[in-house]
Coordinates of C-alpha atoms in Angstrom, one line a residue:
M221 CA 8.2 -21.8 21.1
T222 CA 7.4 -20.5 17.7
T223 CA 7.1 -16.7 17.4
L224 CA 4.5 -15.0 15.3
Y225 CA 4.7 -11.4 14.1
G226 CA 2.4 -9.4 11.9
L227 CA 2.9 -6.1 9.9
I228 CA 0.0 -3.9 9.2
D229 CA 0.5 -1.2 6.5
C230 CA -2.0 1.6 5.6
N231 CA -2.7 1.7 1.9
A232 CA -1.6 5.0 0.3
F233 CA -1.8 6.5 3.8
Y234 CA -1.6 10.2 3.1
C235 CA -4.2 9.9 0.3
S236 CA -6.4 7.6 2.5
C237 CA -6.4 10.3 5.2
Q238 CA -7.7 12.8 2.8
K239 CA -10.4 10.4 1.5
A240 CA -11.4 9.6 5.1
F241 CA -13.0 13.0 5.6
D242 CA -14.4 13.6 2.1
A243 CA -16.7 11.0 0.6
R244 CA -16.5 12.7 -2.8
L245 CA -12.9 11.6 -3.1
K246 CA -13.7 7.9 -2.6
R247 CA -13.1 6.7 -6.2
L248 CA -11.2 9.7 -7.5
P249 CA -7.5 9.9 -8.2
V250 CA -5.8 11.7 -5.2
V251 CA -2.2 12.9 -5.0
V252 CA -0.5 14.5 -1.9
L253 CA 2.4 16.8 -2.6
S254 CA 5.7 17.4 -0.8
N255 CA 6.6 20.5 1.2
N256 CA 6.2 23.7 -0.9
D257 CA 3.8 21.8 -3.2
G258 CA 6.8 20.4 -5.0
C259 CA 6.3 16.8 -6.1
A260 CA 4.1 13.8 -5.6
I261 CA 4.8 11.9 -2.4
A262 CA 1.6 9.8 -2.2
R263 CA -0.8 8.5 -4.8
S264 CA -4.0 6.7 -4.6
S265 CA -4.4 3.6 -6.8
E266 CA -6.5 5.6 -9.2
A267 CA -3.7 8.1 -9.6
K268 CA -1.1 5.4 -10.1
H269 CA -3.3 4.0 -12.9
L270 CA -3.1 7.4 -14.6
G271 CA 0.7 7.1 -14.8
I272 CA 1.6 9.5 -12.0
K273 CA 5.0 8.4 -10.5
M274 CA 6.5 9.1 -7.1
G275 CA 8.5 12.3 -7.3
D276 CA 6.8 13.7 -10.4
P277 CA 7.1 17.5 -10.1
W278 CA 3.6 19.0 -9.8
H279 CA 4.3 22.1 -11.9
L280 CA 5.3 19.9 -14.9
I281 CA 2.4 17.5 -14.8
K282 CA -0.6 19.5 -13.4
D283 CA -1.8 20.7 -16.9
Q284 CA -1.7 17.3 -18.6
K285 CA -5.2 16.6 -20.1
K286 CA -5.4 13.1 -18.8
L287 CA -4.9 14.4 -15.2
G288 CA -7.7 16.9 -15.3
G289 CA -9.7 14.9 -12.8
V290 CA -6.9 14.5 -10.2
K291 CA -7.4 16.0 -6.8
W292 CA -4.2 17.5 -5.6
F293 CA -3.4 18.2 -1.9
S294 CA -0.7 20.0 0.0
S295 CA 0.8 17.7 2.7
N296 CA -1.1 18.0 5.9
Y297 CA 1.3 16.4 8.4
P298 CA -0.6 17.2 11.7
L299 CA -3.6 15.3 10.3
Y300 CA -1.5 12.3 9.1
A301 CA 0.2 12.1 12.5
D302 CA -3.1 12.1 14.4
M303 CA -4.6 9.5 12.1
S304 CA -1.6 7.3 12.6
R305 CA -2.2 7.6 16.4
R306 CA -5.8 6.5 15.9
V307 CA -4.7 3.4 14.0
Y308 CA -2.3 2.6 16.8
Q309 CA -5.0 2.9 19.4
V310 CA -7.3 0.4 17.5
L311 CA -4.4 -2.1 17.2
T312 CA -3.7 -2.1 20.9
E313 CA -7.2 -3.4 21.6
Y314 CA -6.4 -6.6 19.6
T315 CA -2.7 -7.4 20.2
P316 CA -0.6 -7.3 23.4
K317 CA 2.2 -5.3 21.8
V318 CA 2.4 -2.9 18.9
E319 CA 5.6 -1.4 17.5
P320 CA 5.3 1.6 15.2
Y321 CA 7.8 1.2 12.3
S322 CA 6.8 4.3 10.4
I323 CA 3.8 6.6 10.3
D324 CA 1.8 4.1 8.3
E325 CA 3.4 0.7 9.3
M326 CA 3.3 -1.1 12.6
F327 CA 4.5 -4.5 13.8
L328 CA 2.1 -6.7 15.8
D329 CA 2.8 -9.3 18.4
L330 CA 0.6 -12.3 17.5
N331 CA 2.0 -14.8 19.9
G332 CA -0.4 -16.9 21.9
L333 CA -3.6 -15.3 20.7
P334 CA -6.7 -17.6 20.9
G335 CA -8.7 -18.6 17.9
S336 CA -8.0 -18.4 14.2
L337 CA -5.1 -16.1 13.3
S338 CA -6.6 -15.4 9.9
Q339 CA -9.9 -14.4 11.4
R340 CA -8.2 -12.2 14.0
C341 CA -6.2 -10.3 11.3
E342 CA -9.3 -9.9 9.2
T343 CA -11.1 -8.5 12.3
I344 CA -8.2 -6.1 13.0
R345 CA -8.2 -4.9 9.4
S346 CA -12.0 -4.4 9.3
R347 CA -12.0 -2.6 12.7
V348 CA -9.2 -0.2 11.6
E349 CA -11.1 0.7 8.5
Q350 CA -14.4 1.0 10.3
I351 CA -13.1 3.4 13.0
T352 CA -10.4 5.4 11.1
K353 CA -11.6 4.8 7.4
I354 CA -8.1 3.8 6.5
P355 CA -7.7 0.6 4.4
T356 CA -4.9 -1.6 5.3
C357 CA -3.0 -4.9 4.5
I358 CA -1.7 -7.4 7.0
G359 CA 1.0 -10.0 6.6
W360 CA 2.3 -12.4 9.2
G361 CA 4.9 -15.1 9.8
P362 CA 7.5 -16.4 12.3
S363 CA 9.8 -13.4 12.0
K364 CA 9.6 -9.7 11.4
T365 CA 11.3 -10.0 8.1
I366 CA 8.8 -12.6 6.9
A367 CA 6.0 -10.5 8.2
K368 CA 7.3 -7.5 6.2
L369 CA 7.5 -9.7 3.1
A370 CA 4.0 -11.1 3.7
N371 CA 2.7 -7.6 3.9
Y372 CA 4.2 -6.8 0.5
I373 CA 2.6 -9.9 -1.0
A374 CA -0.8 -9.0 0.5
K375 CA -0.6 -5.5 -1.0
D376 CA 0.7 -6.7 -4.4
R377 CA -1.9 -9.5 -5.0
P378 CA -5.5 -8.4 -4.9
E379 CA -6.8 -12.0 -4.8
L380 CA -5.5 -12.3 -1.2
E381 CA -7.9 -9.5 -0.2
G382 CA -5.3 -7.7 2.0
L383 CA -4.2 -10.7 4.0
C384 CA -1.1 -13.0 3.6
D385 CA -0.1 -15.9 5.9
L386 CA 3.5 -17.0 5.6
T387 CA 3.7 -19.2 8.7
D388 CA 3.9 -22.4 6.6
D389 CA 7.3 -23.4 5.2
R390 CA 5.9 -24.7 1.9
V391 CA 3.9 -21.6 1.2
R392 CA 7.0 -19.5 1.9
E393 CA 9.2 -21.6 -0.5
R394 CA 6.7 -21.1 -3.3
Y395 CA 6.8 -17.3 -3.0
Y396 CA 10.6 -17.3 -2.4
R397 CA 11.2 -18.9 -5.7
N398 CA 9.4 -16.2 -7.6
L399 CA 10.4 -13.0 -5.7
P400 CA 13.6 -11.0 -6.4
I401 CA 16.0 -10.2 -3.6
S402 CA 15.1 -6.5 -3.9
E403 CA 11.9 -7.4 -2.0
I404 CA 13.9 -8.4 1.2
W405 CA 13.6 -5.9 4.0
G406 CA 17.0 -4.4 4.3
V407 CA 18.4 -5.2 0.9
G408 CA 18.9 -1.9 -0.8
R409 CA 19.7 -1.0 -4.4
R410 CA 23.4 -1.0 -3.8
L411 CA 23.4 -4.6 -2.5
V412 CA 21.3 -6.0 -5.3
P413 CA 24.1 -5.9 -8.0
R414 CA 26.6 -7.4 -5.6
L415 CA 24.3 -10.3 -4.8
N416 CA 23.4 -10.7 -8.5
G417 CA 27.1 -10.9 -9.3
V418 CA 27.4 -14.1 -7.2
G419 CA 24.3 -15.6 -8.7
I420 CA 21.8 -14.7 -6.0
R421 CA 18.7 -13.2 -7.7
T422 CA 15.7 -14.7 -5.9
I423 CA 14.8 -14.9 -2.2
D424 CA 15.1 -18.6 -2.5
Q425 CA 18.7 -18.4 -3.7
F426 CA 19.4 -15.9 -0.8
V427 CA 18.0 -18.3 1.8
K428 CA 19.9 -21.3 0.5
A429 CA 23.2 -19.4 0.0
D430 CA 26.3 -20.1 2.2
P431 CA 26.0 -17.9 5.3
A432 CA 29.8 -17.1 5.0
Q433 CA 29.2 -15.8 1.5
I434 CA 26.3 -13.6 2.7
R435 CA 28.4 -12.3 5.6
Q436 CA 31.2 -11.3 3.3
I437 CA 28.8 -9.2 1.2
M438 CA 26.4 -7.9 3.9
T439 CA 28.2 -8.4 7.2
M440 CA 26.3 -10.0 10.1
T441 CA 23.2 -8.0 9.1
G442 CA 22.8 -10.2 6.0
V443 CA 23.3 -13.4 8.1
R444 CA 20.5 -12.3 10.4
L445 CA 18.2 -11.5 7.5
Q446 CA 18.9 -15.0 6.1
A447 CA 18.1 -16.6 9.4
E448 CA 14.9 -14.5 9.7
L449 CA 13.8 -15.6 6.2
R450 CA 14.4 -19.2 7.3
G451 CA 11.9 -18.7 10.1
V452 CA 14.3 -18.0 13.0
S453 CA 13.4 -14.8 14.8
C454 CA 16.4 -12.5 15.4
L455 CA 14.6 -9.2 15.7
E456 CA 12.4 -8.9 18.8
L457 CA 9.4 -6.5 19.1
S458 CA 10.3 -3.4 21.0
E459 CA 7.8 -2.0 23.5
M460 CA 9.8 1.2 23.8
A461 CA 11.0 3.4 21.0
D462 CA 14.8 4.0 20.9
V463 CA 16.0 7.4 22.1
R464 CA 16.4 9.7 19.1
K465 CA 19.9 10.4 17.9
G466 CA 18.9 13.7 16.4
L467 CA 16.1 16.1 15.4
A468 CA 15.8 18.5 12.6
C469 CA 13.4 21.1 11.1
T470 CA 14.2 22.0 7.5
R471 CA 12.1 23.8 4.9
S472 CA 12.1 25.0 1.3
F473 CA 10.7 28.5 1.2
G474 CA 7.7 29.7 -0.7
R475 CA 9.8 32.4 -2.3
P476 CA 13.6 33.1 -2.2
I477 CA 14.8 34.9 1.0
T478 CA 17.2 37.7 0.3
C479 CA 16.9 39.6 3.6
Y480 CA 18.8 38.7 6.8
S481 CA 15.9 39.7 9.1
E482 CA 13.5 37.2 7.2
M483 CA 16.1 34.4 7.4
K484 CA 16.5 35.1 11.1
E485 CA 12.7 34.8 11.6
A486 CA 12.6 31.6 9.6
L487 CA 15.4 30.0 11.7
A488 CA 13.8 31.2 14.9
G489 CA 10.6 29.4 13.9
F490 CA 12.6 26.2 13.1
A491 CA 14.2 26.5 16.6
V492 CA 10.8 26.8 18.2
R493 CA 9.5 23.7 16.4
V494 CA 12.5 21.4 17.2
T495 CA 12.5 22.4 20.9
E496 CA 8.7 21.7 21.0
K497 CA 9.6 18.2 19.8
L498 CA 12.3 17.9 22.4
R499 CA 10.0 18.8 25.2
A500 CA 7.3 16.4 24.0
E501 CA 9.9 13.6 24.2
K502 CA 11.5 14.9 27.4
L503 CA 14.9 15.4 25.8
D504 CA 17.7 18.0 25.8
A505 CA 20.0 18.8 22.9
G506 CA 23.7 19.5 23.4
H507 CA 24.7 20.3 19.8
V508 CA 23.1 22.7 17.4
S509 CA 23.7 23.0 13.6
V510 CA 22.3 25.6 11.2
F511 CA 22.5 25.5 7.4
L512 CA 21.2 27.6 4.5
Q513 CA 21.5 27.3 0.7
T514 CA 20.4 28.8 -2.6
N515 CA 18.5 26.9 -5.2
I516 CA 20.7 24.0 -6.5
H517 CA 18.7 24.0 -9.8
R518 CA 19.4 27.7 -10.5
R519 CA 23.1 28.0 -10.1
S520 CA 23.1 30.8 -12.7
E521 CA 21.5 33.1 -10.0
G522 CA 24.5 32.4 -7.8
W523 CA 25.3 29.3 -5.7
Y524 CA 26.0 29.4 -2.0
A525 CA 25.6 26.8 0.8
N526 CA 27.1 26.8 4.2
Q527 CA 26.5 25.5 7.7
A528 CA 27.7 26.2 11.3
S529 CA 27.4 24.2 14.5
I530 CA 28.2 24.5 18.2
T531 CA 28.2 22.4 21.3
C532 CA 26.1 24.0 24.0
V533 CA 24.7 23.5 27.5
P534 CA 22.0 20.8 27.0
T535 CA 18.6 22.6 26.7
Q536 CA 15.1 22.2 25.5
D537 CA 14.2 25.9 26.0
A538 CA 12.9 27.6 22.8
L539 CA 14.2 31.1 23.7
T540 CA 17.7 29.8 24.5
M541 CA 17.7 27.9 21.2
I542 CA 16.6 31.0 19.2
G543 CA 19.6 32.8 20.6
T544 CA 22.0 30.0 19.7
V545 CA 20.6 29.7 16.2
T546 CA 20.8 33.4 15.6
R547 CA 24.5 33.5 16.6
L548 CA 25.2 30.7 14.2
L549 CA 23.3 32.4 11.4
R550 CA 25.5 35.5 11.7
T551 CA 28.6 33.5 10.9
I552 CA 27.3 32.0 7.7
W553 CA 25.0 34.7 6.2
K554 CA 26.1 36.4 3.0
D555 CA 24.2 39.3 1.4
G556 CA 23.4 39.1 -2.3
Y557 CA 22.0 35.6 -2.6
R558 CA 18.5 34.2 -3.1
Y559 CA 18.2 31.5 -0.4
S560 CA 15.7 28.7 -1.1
K561 CA 16.2 26.4 1.9
A562 CA 17.4 26.4 5.5
G563 CA 17.2 24.3 8.6
V564 CA 18.1 23.7 12.2
Q565 CA 19.4 20.3 13.4
L566 CA 19.9 19.1 16.9
N567 CA 22.2 16.3 18.0
D568 CA 23.7 14.9 21.2
L569 CA 20.2 14.2 22.5
A570 CA 19.7 12.8 26.0
P571 CA 17.0 12.6 28.7
C572 CA 16.3 16.1 30.0
G573 CA 17.9 17.4 33.2
R574 CA 21.2 15.5 32.8
Q575 CA 24.5 17.0 34.1
S576 CA 26.8 17.3 31.0
S577 CA 29.9 18.2 33.0
L578 CA 31.3 18.0 36.5
F579 CA 30.9 21.7 37.2
Q580 CA 27.6 22.3 35.6
K581 CA 24.4 22.3 37.6
P582 CA 21.6 20.2 36.0
Q583 CA 19.1 22.3 34.1
K584 CA 15.4 22.5 35.0
Q585 CA 13.4 20.1 32.9
T586 CA 11.1 22.7 31.5
S587 CA 10.5 26.3 32.5
A588 CA 7.1 27.6 33.5
L589 CA 7.0 29.7 30.3
M590 CA 7.6 26.8 28.0
D591 CA 5.0 24.7 29.9
A592 CA 2.4 27.5 29.5
M593 CA 3.2 27.9 25.8
D594 CA 3.0 24.2 25.1
T595 CA -0.3 23.9 27.0
L596 CA -1.9 26.8 25.1
N597 CA -0.7 25.4 21.7
R598 CA -2.0 22.0 22.5
R599 CA -5.4 23.4 23.5
Y600 CA -5.9 26.0 20.8
G601 CA -3.7 24.8 18.0
R602 CA 0.0 25.0 17.0
E603 CA 1.5 28.5 17.0
T604 CA -1.4 30.1 18.9
V605 CA 1.4 31.4 21.1
R606 CA 4.9 31.8 19.8
P607 CA 8.0 34.0 20.4
A608 CA 7.9 37.4 18.5
A609 CA 11.3 36.5 17.0
T610 CA 9.5 34.1 14.6
G611 CA 7.9 37.0 12.8
V612 CA 4.4 38.1 11.9
A613 CA 3.8 38.2 8.2
R614 CA 6.2 35.4 7.2
S615 CA 5.5 35.6 3.5
W616 CA 8.4 33.2 2.9
R617 CA 6.6 30.3 4.4
P618 CA 6.3 27.1 2.2
R619 CA 3.4 27.1 -0.3
Q620 CA 0.4 25.1 0.8
D621 CA -2.2 26.3 -1.7
M622 CA -4.1 23.1 -1.6
L623 CA -4.1 22.3 2.1
S624 CA -7.2 20.5 3.4
P625 CA -8.7 21.2 6.8
R626 CA -6.9 19.7 9.8
Y627 CA -10.1 17.8 10.7
T628 CA -8.8 16.2 13.9
T629 CA -6.2 18.6 15.2
E630 CA -7.7 22.0 14.8
L631 CA -11.0 22.8 16.5
A632 CA -11.9 25.5 14.0
E633 CA -11.6 23.1 11.1
I634 CA -13.4 20.1 12.6
T635 CA -16.0 18.4 10.4
E636 CA -19.5 19.9 10.8
V637 CA -22.6 17.6 10.7
I638 CA -26.0 19.1 9.9
S639 CA -29.1 17.2 10.9
F640 CA -32.7 17.9 9.8

């Protein structure tokens, strides 16, 4: 039986989330900045037309005359995550399976659906925009790799009006002849020169190449990609997300940290955040790493970077993690430096409550205190309740001078409607 997969991709997702709640932004150039208001990580089509590139540092381009009308925003990740969830909910009403690929991309199971596939995809696209106000593009075909390519074509060619069907062999061949191999999902920049070196420059040449040659360059991953592009599905849709291999919370500070007590507060906050994620996914962590570093671009002020790690009894408890992180910090802290970035990383993740050794009793899944803290923070907003070790003033926190309201995740910032 022929398989059919789709891929829906939200257009300029972070920017679209900002526009969804402010009609004044509809036709204006919008740019979302990275942590600490550093550089551009999302640009609306209007901003792209002004020449703003991904990664452009905000402090270098903000005063350019041609960019006077650009609306800049600090990254608002709680809002973006919630909007992604809303898009997912709409999709589940129209397809039997949905597999999130990233925050703004999701694979769709289109097998065995009644009626016209084009009409269904158009309905999905319209419905997502109607409910979430997020514009999208959808591409589909007999494999996930083809669906990914179809989505790229739908986004790249305005005449297709956001939809691209690559189920027909002849249609695929026409596109394959004109598209470079760099557009193949899974072919990175390092592989392109190697493939070019053996005369493979287009997708058509990649598909027609000897599988043994592709295997020599790309191992079996390349052979599977080649089969997928020929219409043979090798990558099934996953109904369950893979268990995480690791979790991290890292930040660049709003100002350099020179005081041990402030760094201790910062890392305690990171520990609280990562354990919050652990509990949400019902995981324990058995290995903890801490790192800190000075500004790599200001080595004249003194360069120092170090990290420490330890294997521990698997836990998801925030207070236990704060203690572990603090002990690791003591081993790597050095006075006299201006630290610009630090982080906490957790590895050896596994379902909570496991017994890690023969003589260790299984840990309780979540203490009553952690349950109470999570419940209050979900109800009243993140960090409503937090350990005192995370500090009070926290003037070192990343800059977010242009942060928009958290319209859907913070009750005090919800959109107000006035009727007359």
